[in-house]
XYZ file of C-alpha atoms in Angstrom:
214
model
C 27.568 -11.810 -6.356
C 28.299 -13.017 -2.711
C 27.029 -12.613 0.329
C 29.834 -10.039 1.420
C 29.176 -7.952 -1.735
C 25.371 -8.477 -1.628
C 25.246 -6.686 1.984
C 27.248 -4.058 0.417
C 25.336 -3.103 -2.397
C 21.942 -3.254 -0.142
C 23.338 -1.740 2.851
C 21.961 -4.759 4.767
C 24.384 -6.149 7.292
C 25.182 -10.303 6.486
C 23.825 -10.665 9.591
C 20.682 -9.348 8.666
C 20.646 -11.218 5.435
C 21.347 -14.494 6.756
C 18.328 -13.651 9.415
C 16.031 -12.911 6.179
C 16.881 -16.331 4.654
C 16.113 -18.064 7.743
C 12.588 -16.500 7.819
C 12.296 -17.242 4.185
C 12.267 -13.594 3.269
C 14.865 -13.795 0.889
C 15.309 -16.689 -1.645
C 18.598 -19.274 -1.115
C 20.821 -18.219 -3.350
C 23.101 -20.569 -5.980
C 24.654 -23.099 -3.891
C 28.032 -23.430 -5.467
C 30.096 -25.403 -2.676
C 28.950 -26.059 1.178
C 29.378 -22.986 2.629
C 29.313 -20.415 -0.444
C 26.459 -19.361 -2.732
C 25.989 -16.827 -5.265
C 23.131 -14.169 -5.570
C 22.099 -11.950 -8.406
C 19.990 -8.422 -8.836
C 16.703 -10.097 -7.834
C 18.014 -10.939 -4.351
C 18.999 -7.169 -4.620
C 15.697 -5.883 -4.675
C 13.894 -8.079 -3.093
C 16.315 -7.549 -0.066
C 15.769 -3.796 -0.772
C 11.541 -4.426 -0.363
C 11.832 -6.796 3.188
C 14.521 -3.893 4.198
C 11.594 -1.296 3.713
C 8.906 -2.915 4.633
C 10.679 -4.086 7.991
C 12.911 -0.584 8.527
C 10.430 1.454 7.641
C 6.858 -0.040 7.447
C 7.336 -1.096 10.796
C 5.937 -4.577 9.597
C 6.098 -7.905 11.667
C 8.419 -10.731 10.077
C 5.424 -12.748 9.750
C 3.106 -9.599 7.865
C 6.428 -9.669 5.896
C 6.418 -13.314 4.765
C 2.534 -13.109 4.359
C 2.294 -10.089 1.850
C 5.246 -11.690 -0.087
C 3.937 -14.950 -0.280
C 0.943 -12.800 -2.472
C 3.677 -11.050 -4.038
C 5.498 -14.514 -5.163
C 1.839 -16.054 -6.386
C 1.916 -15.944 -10.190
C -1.859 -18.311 -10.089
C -3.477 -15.546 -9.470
C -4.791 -12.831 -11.426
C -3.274 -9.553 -11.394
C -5.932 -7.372 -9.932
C -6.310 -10.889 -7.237
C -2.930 -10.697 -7.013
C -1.848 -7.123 -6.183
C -5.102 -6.751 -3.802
C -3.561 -9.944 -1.626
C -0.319 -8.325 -1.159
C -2.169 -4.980 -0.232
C -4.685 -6.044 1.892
C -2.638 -8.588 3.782
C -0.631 -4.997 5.138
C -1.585 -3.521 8.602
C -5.429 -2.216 8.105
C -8.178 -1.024 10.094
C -10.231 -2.940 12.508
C -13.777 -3.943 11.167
C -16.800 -1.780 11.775
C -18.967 -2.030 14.023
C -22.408 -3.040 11.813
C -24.537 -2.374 14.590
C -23.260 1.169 15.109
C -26.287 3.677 13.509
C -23.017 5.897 12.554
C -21.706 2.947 10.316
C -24.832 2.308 8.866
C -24.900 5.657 7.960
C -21.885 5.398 6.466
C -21.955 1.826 4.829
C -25.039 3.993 2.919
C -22.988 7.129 1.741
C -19.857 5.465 0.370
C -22.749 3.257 -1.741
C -23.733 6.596 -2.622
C -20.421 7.640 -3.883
C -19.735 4.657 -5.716
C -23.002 5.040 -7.584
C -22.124 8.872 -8.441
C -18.765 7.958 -9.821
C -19.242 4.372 -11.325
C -17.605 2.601 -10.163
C -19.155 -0.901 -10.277
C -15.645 -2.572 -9.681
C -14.895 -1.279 -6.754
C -18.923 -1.628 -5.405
C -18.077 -5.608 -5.780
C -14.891 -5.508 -3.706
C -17.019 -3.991 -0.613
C -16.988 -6.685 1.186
C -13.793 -7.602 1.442
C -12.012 -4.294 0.449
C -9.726 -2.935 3.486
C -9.366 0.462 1.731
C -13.687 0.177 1.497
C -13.697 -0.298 5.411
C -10.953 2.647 6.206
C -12.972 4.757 4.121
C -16.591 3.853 5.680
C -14.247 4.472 9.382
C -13.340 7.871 8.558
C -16.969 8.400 7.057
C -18.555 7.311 10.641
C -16.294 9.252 12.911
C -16.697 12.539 10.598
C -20.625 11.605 11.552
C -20.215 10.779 14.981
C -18.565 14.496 15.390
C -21.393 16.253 13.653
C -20.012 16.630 10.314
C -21.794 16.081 7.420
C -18.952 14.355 5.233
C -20.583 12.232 2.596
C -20.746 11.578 -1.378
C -21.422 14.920 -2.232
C -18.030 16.455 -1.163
C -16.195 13.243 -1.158
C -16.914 12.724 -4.847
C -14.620 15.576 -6.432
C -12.021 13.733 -4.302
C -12.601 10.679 -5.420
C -12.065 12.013 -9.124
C -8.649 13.120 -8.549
C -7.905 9.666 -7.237
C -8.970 7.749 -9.944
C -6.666 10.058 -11.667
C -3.810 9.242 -9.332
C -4.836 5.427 -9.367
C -4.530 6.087 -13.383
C -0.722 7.243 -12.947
C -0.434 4.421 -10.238
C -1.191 1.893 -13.189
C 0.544 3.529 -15.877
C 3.710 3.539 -13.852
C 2.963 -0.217 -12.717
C 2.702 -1.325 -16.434
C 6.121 -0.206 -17.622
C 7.919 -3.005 -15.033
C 9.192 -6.053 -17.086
C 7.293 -8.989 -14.483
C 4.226 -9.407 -12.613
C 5.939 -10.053 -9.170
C 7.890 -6.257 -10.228
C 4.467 -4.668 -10.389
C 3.190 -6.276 -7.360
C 6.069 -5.321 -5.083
C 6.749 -1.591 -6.448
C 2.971 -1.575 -5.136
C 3.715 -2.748 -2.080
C 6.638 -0.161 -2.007
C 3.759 2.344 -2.721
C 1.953 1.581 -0.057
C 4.435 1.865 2.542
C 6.596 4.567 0.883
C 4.943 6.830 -1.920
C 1.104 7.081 0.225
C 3.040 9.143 2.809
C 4.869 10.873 0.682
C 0.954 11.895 -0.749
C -0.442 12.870 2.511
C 2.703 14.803 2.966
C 2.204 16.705 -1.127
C -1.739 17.547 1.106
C -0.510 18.779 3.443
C 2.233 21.130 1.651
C -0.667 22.094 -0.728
C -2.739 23.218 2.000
C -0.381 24.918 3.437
C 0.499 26.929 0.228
C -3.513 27.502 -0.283
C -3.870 28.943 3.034
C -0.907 30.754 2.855
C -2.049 32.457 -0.678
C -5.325 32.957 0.965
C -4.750 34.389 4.654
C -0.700 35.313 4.427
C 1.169 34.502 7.369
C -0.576 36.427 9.643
């Protein structure tokens, strides 16, 4: 296809596209003379991933060109691979190690990851984003008096795995490796709201059986 009918299909204005291939977003398509080239349905959805990740990730060009870079990297190893692309997204700051609260919780999720074993995960610790975000939350719930720790996070954690299970299932039916590594990206920016969102609607029908509407 060309560039007019590319923009079409992806709603992306030529504009925009050109801009992408400047940045090397997008990939150069089939030069066929000097000032036409042709583009097939892999330009198509990769356009469609920068256009979310940009529209409505809110990413930076150059978080953009990182996490596809990961994406593109066929040397590493899946599990390498898809981790890259994940962690080089937007995450949270490090932890204070000298806070008592982060201790604290640096202890608990090693608590949880003992109850559930889960001895893969206990070797990413140290350079696991989602291991930091968790030990965060874990250290403010602290810091507020809560007592938020393995115990009750653990019959969370199962349903996870169950949802991580479903995650992976739906991964492995894509044809490539870079296919399974961006529809994860596209999870992360596009189906983990639409989770929090499924919470929050289930705790609103909970309450709602619970308490009424009063």
């Amino acid at each position: 296809m060309r560039l007019a009918e590319l923009s079409e299909r992806s709603g992306v204005s030529t504009a925009t596209i050109k801009y992408y291939l400047r940045e090397g977003l997008l990939a150069p398509g089939r030069q066929i003379n000097a000032t036409t080239a042709e583009y097939d349905e892999e330009h198509l959805r990769r356009l469609r991933l920068v256009r979310a990740m940009i529209q409505v990730g809110r990413l930076p060009v150059a978080t953009v060109r990182e996490v596809l870079g990961h994406v593109d990297d066929d040397s590493l190893g899946p599990t390498i691979r898809l981790g890259a692309a994940l962690w080089a997204l937007p995450q949270v700051p490090e932890p204070d190690t000298e806070d008592e609260y982060v201790q604290a919780a640096h202890r608990e999720v090693g608590a949880l990851l003992d109850r559930l074993g889960w001895e893969n995960a206990k070797q990413l610790t140290t350079i696991s984003p989602a291991y930091r975000s968790l030990v965060t939350a874990l250290a403010a719930f602290r810091r507020l008096g809560y007592d938020w720790g393995a115990e009750q996070l653990t019959p969370y954690a199962e349903l996870m795995h169950r949802t991580a299970v479903l995650d992976l299932d739906n991964l492995e039916a894509l044809p490539s490796g870079t296919e399974r590594v961006e529809f994860a990206v596209l999870g992360a920016i596009l189906n983990e709201p639409a989770l929090q969102a499924l919470h929050r609607l289930a705790q609103e029908e909970e309450s709602a059986r619970r308490y009424g509407f009063e």
